[in-house]
Short mmCIF file of N, CA and C in Angstrom, two decimals:
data_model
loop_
_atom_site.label_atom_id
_atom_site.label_comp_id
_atom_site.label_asym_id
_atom_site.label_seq_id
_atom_site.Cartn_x
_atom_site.Cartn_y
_atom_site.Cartn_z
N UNK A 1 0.05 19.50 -2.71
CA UNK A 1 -0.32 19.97 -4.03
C UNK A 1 -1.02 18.85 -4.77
N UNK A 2 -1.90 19.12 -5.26
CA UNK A 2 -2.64 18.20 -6.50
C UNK A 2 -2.18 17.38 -7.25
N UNK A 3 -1.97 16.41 -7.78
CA UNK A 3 -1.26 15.81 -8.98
C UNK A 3 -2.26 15.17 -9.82
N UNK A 4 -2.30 15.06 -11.45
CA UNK A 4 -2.95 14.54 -11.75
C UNK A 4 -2.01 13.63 -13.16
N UNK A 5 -1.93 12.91 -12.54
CA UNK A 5 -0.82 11.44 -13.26
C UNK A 5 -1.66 10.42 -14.20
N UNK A 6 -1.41 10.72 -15.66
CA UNK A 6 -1.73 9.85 -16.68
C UNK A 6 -1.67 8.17 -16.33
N UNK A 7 -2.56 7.31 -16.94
CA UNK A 7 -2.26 5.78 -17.00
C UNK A 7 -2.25 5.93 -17.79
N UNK A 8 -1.73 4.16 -18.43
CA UNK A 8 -1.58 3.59 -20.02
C UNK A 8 -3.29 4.14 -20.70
N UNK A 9 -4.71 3.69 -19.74
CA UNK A 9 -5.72 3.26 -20.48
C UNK A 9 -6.52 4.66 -20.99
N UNK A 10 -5.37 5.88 -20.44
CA UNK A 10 -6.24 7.08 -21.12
C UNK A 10 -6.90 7.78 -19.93
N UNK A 11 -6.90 6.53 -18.36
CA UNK A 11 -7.43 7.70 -17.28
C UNK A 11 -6.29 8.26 -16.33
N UNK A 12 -6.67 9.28 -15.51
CA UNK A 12 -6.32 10.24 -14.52
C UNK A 12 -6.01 9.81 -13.26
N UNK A 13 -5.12 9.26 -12.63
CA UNK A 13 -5.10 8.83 -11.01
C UNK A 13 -4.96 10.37 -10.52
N UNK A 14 -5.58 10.81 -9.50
CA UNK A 14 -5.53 12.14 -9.13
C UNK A 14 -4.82 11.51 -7.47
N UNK A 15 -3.96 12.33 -7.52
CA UNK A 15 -3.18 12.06 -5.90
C UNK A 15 -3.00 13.71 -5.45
N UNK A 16 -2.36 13.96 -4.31
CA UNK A 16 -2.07 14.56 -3.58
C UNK A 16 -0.64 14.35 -2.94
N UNK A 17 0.16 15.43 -3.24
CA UNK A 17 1.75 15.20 -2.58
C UNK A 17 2.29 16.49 -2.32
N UNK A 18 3.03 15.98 -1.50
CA UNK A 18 3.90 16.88 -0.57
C UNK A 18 5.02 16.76 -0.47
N UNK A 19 6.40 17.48 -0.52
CA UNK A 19 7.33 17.41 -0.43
C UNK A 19 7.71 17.61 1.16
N UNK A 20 8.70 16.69 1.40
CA UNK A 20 8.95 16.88 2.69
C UNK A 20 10.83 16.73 3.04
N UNK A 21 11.39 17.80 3.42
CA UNK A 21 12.83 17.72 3.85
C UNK A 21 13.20 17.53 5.10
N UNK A 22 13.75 15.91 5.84
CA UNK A 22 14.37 15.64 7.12
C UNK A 22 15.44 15.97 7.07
N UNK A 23 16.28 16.82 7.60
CA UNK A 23 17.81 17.15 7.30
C UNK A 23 18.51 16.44 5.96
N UNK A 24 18.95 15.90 5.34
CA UNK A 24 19.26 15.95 3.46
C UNK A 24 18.49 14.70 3.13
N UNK A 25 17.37 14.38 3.66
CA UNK A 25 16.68 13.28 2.73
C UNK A 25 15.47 14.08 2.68
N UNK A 26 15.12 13.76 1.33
CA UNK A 26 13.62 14.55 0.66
C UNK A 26 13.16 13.25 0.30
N UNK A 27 11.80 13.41 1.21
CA UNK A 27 10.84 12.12 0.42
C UNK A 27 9.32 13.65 -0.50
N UNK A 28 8.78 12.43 -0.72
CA UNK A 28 7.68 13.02 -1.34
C UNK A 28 6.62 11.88 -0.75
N UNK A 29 5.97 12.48 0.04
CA UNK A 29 4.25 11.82 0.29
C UNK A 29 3.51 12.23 -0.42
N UNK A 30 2.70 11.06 -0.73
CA UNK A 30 1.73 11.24 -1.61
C UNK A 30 0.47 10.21 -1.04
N UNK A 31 -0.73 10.70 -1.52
CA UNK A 31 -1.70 10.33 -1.10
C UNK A 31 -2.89 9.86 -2.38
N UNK A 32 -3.57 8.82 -2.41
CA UNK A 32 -4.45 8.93 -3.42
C UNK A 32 -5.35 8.35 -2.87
N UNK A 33 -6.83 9.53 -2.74
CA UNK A 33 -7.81 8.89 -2.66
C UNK A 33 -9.01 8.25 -3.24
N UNK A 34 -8.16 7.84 -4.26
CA UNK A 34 -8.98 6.37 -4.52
C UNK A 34 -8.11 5.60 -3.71
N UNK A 35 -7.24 5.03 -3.79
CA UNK A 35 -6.86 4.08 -2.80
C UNK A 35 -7.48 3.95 -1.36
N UNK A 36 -7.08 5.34 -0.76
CA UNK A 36 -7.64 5.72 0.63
C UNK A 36 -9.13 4.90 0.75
N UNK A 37 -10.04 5.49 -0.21
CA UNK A 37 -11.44 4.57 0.10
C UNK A 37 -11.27 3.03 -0.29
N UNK A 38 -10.62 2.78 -0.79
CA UNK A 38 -10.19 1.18 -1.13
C UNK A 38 -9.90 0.28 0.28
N UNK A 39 -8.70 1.36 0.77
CA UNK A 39 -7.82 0.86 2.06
C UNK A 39 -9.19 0.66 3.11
N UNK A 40 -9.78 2.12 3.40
CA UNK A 40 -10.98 2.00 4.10
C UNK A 40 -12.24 1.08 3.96
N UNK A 41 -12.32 0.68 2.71
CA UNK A 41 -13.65 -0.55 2.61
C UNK A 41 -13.10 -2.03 3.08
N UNK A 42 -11.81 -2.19 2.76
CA UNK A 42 -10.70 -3.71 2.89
C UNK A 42 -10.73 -3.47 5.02
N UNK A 43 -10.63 -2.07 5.42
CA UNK A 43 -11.00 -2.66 6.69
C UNK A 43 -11.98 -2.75 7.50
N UNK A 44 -12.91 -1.70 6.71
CA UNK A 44 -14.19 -2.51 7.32
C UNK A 44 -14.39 -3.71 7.39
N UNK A 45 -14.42 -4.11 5.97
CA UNK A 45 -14.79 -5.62 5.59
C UNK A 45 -13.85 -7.06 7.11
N UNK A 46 -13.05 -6.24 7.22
CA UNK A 46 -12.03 -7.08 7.93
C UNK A 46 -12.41 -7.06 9.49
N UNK A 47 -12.72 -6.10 10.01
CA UNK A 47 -13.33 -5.45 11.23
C UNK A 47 -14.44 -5.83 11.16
N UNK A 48 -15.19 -6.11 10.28
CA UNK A 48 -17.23 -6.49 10.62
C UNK A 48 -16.61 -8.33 10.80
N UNK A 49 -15.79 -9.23 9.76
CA UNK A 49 -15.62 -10.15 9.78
C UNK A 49 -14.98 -10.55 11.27
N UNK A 50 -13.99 -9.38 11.65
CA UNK A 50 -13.53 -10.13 13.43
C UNK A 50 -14.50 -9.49 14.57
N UNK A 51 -15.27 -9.22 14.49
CA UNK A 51 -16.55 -8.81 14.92
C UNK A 51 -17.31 -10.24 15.41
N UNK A 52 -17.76 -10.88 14.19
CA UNK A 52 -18.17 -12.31 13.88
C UNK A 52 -17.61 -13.35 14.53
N UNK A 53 -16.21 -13.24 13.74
CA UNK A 53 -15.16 -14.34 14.53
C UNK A 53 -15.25 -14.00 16.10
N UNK A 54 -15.45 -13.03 16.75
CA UNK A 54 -15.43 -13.06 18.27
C UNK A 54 -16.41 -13.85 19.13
N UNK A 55 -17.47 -13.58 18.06
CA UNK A 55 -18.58 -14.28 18.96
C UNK A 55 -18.46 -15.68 18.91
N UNK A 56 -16.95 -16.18 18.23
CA UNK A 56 -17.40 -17.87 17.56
C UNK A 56 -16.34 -17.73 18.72
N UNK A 57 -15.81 -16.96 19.39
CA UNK A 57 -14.40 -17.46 20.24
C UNK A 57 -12.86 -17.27 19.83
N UNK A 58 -12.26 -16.60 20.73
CA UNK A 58 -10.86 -16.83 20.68
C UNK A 58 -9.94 -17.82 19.45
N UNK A 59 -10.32 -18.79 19.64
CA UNK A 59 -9.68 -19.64 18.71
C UNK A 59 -9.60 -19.76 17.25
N UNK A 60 -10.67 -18.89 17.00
CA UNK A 60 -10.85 -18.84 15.47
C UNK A 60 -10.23 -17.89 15.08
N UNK A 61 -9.44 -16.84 15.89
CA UNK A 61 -8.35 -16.16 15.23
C UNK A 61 -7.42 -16.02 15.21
N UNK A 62 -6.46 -17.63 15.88
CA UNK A 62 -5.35 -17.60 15.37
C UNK A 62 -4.17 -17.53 14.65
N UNK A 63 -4.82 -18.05 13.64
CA UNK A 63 -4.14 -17.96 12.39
C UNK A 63 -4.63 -17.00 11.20
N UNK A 64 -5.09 -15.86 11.59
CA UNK A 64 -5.46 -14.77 10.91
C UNK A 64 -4.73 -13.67 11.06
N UNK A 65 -3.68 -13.51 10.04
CA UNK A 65 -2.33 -12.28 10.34
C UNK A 65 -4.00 -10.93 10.51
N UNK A 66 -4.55 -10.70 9.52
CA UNK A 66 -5.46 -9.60 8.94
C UNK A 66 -5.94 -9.13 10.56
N UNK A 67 -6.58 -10.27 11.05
CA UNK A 67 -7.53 -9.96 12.71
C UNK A 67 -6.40 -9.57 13.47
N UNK A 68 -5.37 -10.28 13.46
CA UNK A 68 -4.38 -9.86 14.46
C UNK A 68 -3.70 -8.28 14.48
N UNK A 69 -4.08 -7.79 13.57
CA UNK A 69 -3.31 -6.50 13.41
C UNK A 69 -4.63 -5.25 14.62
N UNK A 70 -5.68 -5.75 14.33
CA UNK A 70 -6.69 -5.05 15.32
C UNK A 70 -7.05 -5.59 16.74
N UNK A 71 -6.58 -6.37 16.90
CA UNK A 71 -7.04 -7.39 18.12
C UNK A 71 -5.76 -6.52 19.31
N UNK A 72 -6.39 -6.94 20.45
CA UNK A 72 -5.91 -6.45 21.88
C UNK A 72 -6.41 -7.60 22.79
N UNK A 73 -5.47 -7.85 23.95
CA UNK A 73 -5.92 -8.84 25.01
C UNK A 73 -5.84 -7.78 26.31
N UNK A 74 -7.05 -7.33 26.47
CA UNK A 74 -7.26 -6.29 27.97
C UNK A 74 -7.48 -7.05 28.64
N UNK A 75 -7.82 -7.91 29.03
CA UNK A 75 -7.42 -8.99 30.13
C UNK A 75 -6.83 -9.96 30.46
N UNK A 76 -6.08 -10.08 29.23
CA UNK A 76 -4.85 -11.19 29.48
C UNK A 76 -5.64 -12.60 28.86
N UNK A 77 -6.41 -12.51 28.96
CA UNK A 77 -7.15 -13.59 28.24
C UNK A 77 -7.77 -14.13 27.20
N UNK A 78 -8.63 -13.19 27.13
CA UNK A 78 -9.62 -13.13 25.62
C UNK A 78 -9.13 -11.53 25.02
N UNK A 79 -9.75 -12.12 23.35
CA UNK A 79 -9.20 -11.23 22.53
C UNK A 79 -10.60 -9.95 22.65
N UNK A 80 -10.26 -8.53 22.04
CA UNK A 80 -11.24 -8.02 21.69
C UNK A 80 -10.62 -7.24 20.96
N UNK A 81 -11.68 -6.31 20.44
CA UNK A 81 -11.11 -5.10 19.14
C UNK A 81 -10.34 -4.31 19.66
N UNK A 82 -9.29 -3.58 19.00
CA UNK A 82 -8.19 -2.51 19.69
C UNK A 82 -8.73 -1.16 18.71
N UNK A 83 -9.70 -0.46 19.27
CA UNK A 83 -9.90 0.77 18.45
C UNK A 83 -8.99 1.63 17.70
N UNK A 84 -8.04 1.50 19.08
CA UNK A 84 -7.20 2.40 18.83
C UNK A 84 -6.16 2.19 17.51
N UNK A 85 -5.98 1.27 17.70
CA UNK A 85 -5.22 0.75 16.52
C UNK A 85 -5.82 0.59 14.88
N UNK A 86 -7.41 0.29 15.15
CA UNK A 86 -8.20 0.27 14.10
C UNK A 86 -7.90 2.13 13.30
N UNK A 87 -8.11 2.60 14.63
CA UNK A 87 -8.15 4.57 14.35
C UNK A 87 -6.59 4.73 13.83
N UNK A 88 -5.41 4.69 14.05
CA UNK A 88 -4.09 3.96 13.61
C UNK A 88 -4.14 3.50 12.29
N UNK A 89 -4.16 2.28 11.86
CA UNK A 89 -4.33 1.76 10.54
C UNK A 89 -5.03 2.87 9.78
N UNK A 90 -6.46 3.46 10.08
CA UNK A 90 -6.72 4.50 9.03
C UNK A 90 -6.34 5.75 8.74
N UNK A 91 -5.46 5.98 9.65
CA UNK A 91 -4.72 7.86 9.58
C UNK A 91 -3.84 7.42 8.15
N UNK A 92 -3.38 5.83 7.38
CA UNK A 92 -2.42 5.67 6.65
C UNK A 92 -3.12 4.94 5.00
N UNK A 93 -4.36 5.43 5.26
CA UNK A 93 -5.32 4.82 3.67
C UNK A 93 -4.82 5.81 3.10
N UNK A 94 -4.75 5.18 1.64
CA UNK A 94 -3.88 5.80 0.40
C UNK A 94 -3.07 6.55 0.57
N UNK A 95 -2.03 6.55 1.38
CA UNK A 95 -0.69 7.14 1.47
C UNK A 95 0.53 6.30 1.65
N UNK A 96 1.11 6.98 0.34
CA UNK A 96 2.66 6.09 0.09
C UNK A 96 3.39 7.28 -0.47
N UNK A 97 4.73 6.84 0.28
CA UNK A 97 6.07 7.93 0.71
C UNK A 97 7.25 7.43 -0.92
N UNK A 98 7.92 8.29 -1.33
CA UNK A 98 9.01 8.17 -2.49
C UNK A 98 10.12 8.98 -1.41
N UNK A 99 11.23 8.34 -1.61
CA UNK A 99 12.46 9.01 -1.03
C UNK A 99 13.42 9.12 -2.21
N UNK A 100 13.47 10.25 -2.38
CA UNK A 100 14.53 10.72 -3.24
C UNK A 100 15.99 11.42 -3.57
N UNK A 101 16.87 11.46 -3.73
CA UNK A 101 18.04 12.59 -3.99
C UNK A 101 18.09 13.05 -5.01
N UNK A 102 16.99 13.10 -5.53
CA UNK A 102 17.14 14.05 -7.29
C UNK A 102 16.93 15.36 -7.27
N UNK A 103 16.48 16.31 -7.88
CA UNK A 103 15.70 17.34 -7.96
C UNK A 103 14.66 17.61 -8.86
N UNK A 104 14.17 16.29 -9.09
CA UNK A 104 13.29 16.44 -9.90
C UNK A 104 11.81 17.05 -9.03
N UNK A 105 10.86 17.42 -9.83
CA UNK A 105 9.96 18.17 -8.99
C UNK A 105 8.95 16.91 -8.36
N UNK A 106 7.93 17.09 -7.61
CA UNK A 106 7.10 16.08 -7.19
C UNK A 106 6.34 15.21 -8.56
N UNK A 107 5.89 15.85 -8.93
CA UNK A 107 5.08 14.73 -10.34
C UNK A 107 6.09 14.57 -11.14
N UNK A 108 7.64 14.84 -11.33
CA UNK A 108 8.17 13.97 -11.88
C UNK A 108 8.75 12.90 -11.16
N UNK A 109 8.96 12.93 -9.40
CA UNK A 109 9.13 11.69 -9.17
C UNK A 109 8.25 11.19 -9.35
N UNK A 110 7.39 11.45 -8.96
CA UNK A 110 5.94 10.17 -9.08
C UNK A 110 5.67 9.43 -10.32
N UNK A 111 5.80 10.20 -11.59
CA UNK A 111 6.30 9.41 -13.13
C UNK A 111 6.87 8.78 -12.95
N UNK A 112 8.62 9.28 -12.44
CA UNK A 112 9.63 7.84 -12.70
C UNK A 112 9.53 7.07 -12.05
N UNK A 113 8.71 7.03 -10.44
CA UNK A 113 8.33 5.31 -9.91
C UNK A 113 7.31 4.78 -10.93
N UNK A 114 6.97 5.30 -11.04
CA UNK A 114 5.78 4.54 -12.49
C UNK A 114 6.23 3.89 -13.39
N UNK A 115 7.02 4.62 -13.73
CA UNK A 115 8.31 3.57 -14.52
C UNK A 115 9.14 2.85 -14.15
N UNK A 116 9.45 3.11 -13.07
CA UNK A 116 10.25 1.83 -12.54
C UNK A 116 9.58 0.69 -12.22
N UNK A 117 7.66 0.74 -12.06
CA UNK A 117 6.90 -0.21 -11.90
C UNK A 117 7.10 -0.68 -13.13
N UNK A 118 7.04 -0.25 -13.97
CA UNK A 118 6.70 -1.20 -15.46
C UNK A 118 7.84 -1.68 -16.38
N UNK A 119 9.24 -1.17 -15.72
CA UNK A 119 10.18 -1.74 -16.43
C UNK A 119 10.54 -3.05 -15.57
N UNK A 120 9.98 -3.30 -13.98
CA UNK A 120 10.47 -4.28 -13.16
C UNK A 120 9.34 -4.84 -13.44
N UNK A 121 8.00 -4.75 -14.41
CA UNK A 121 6.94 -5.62 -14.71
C UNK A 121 7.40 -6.46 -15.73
N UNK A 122 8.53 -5.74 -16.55
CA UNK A 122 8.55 -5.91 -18.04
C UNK A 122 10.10 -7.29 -17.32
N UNK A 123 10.55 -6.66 -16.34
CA UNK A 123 12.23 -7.47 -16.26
C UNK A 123 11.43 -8.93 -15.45
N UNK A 124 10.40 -8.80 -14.78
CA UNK A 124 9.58 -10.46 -14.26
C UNK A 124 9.35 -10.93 -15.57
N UNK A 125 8.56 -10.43 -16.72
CA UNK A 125 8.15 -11.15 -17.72
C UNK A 125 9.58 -12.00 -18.79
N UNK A 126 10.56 -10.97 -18.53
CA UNK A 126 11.82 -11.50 -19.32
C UNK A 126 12.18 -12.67 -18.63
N UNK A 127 12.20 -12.45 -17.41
CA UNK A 127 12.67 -13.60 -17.34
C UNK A 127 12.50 -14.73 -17.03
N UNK A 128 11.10 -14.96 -17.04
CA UNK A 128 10.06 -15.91 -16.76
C UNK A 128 9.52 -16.56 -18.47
N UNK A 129 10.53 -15.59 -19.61
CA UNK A 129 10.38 -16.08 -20.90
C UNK A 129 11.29 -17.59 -20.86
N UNK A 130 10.88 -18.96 -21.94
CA UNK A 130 10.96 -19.58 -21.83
C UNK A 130 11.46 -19.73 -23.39
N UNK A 131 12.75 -20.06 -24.12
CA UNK A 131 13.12 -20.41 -25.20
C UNK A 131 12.26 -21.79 -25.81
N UNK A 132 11.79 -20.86 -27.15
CA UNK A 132 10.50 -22.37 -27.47
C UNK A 132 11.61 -23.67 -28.06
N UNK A 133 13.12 -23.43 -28.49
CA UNK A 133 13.94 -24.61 -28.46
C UNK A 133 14.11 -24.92 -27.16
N UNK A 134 13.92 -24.51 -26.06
CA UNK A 134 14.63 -25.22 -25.23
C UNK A 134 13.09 -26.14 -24.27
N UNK A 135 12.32 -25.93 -25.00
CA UNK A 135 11.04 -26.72 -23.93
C UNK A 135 10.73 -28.12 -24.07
N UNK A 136 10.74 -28.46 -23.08
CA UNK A 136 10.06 -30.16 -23.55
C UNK A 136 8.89 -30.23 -23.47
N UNK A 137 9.15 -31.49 -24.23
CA UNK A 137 7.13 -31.98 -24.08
C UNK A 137 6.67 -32.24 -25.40
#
């Protein structure tokens, strides 16, 4: 079903969700594609870059968690692209799962994680507040 979920700045995130029941756990998937094309440009960009890195050699992608998630060794030796896995990573652009026991309907869970983003935005800022008696300097 459609959702179309208010921000603070006055715009529309439009998602897509689904309710889903595994024997007594109900999640709600949801999908938003804006994200989805987000997710999809972050791996191109990542895939044209280990593309590059291949031709410089093996070694230059060691220490790259990002390359390593697409990379395959079909011969035991040298690295190359793992399609399959590339095709993998994208079946999951802009989709994120809520697990719930409420009964609230789908766009009201999706509100109250929204709020739980901004009250655990608001509980980092508390407590990263700093008493102006207690500062030196």
């Amino acid at each position: 079903m459609p959702l179309c979920v208010p921000r603070a700045n006055g715009a529309e995130t439009d998602l897509e969700a689904k309710e889903v029941k595994i024997g007594r756990t109900r999640s709600i998937v949801c999908r938003n594609p804006a994200e989805a094309a987000c997710d999809a440009a972050v791996r191109a960009e990542v895939v044209a870059q280990l593309r590059e890195s291949l031709k410089q050699g093996d070694t230059a992608l060691v220490g790259n968690e990002s390359f390593r998630r697409f990379l395959a060794t079909p011969d035991g030796d040298h690295c190359a692209l793992d399609e399959a896995r590339i095709a993998e990573d994208a079946k999951f652009d802009g989709i994120f799962v809520l697990r719930t026991n409420t009964r609230l309907t789908p766009l009201q869970v999706v509100l109250r994680y929204r709020d739980l983003m901004t009250v655990e935005r608001l509980f980092r800022s508390a407590k990263s507040y700093q008493r102006p008696d207690t500062m030196t300097g």
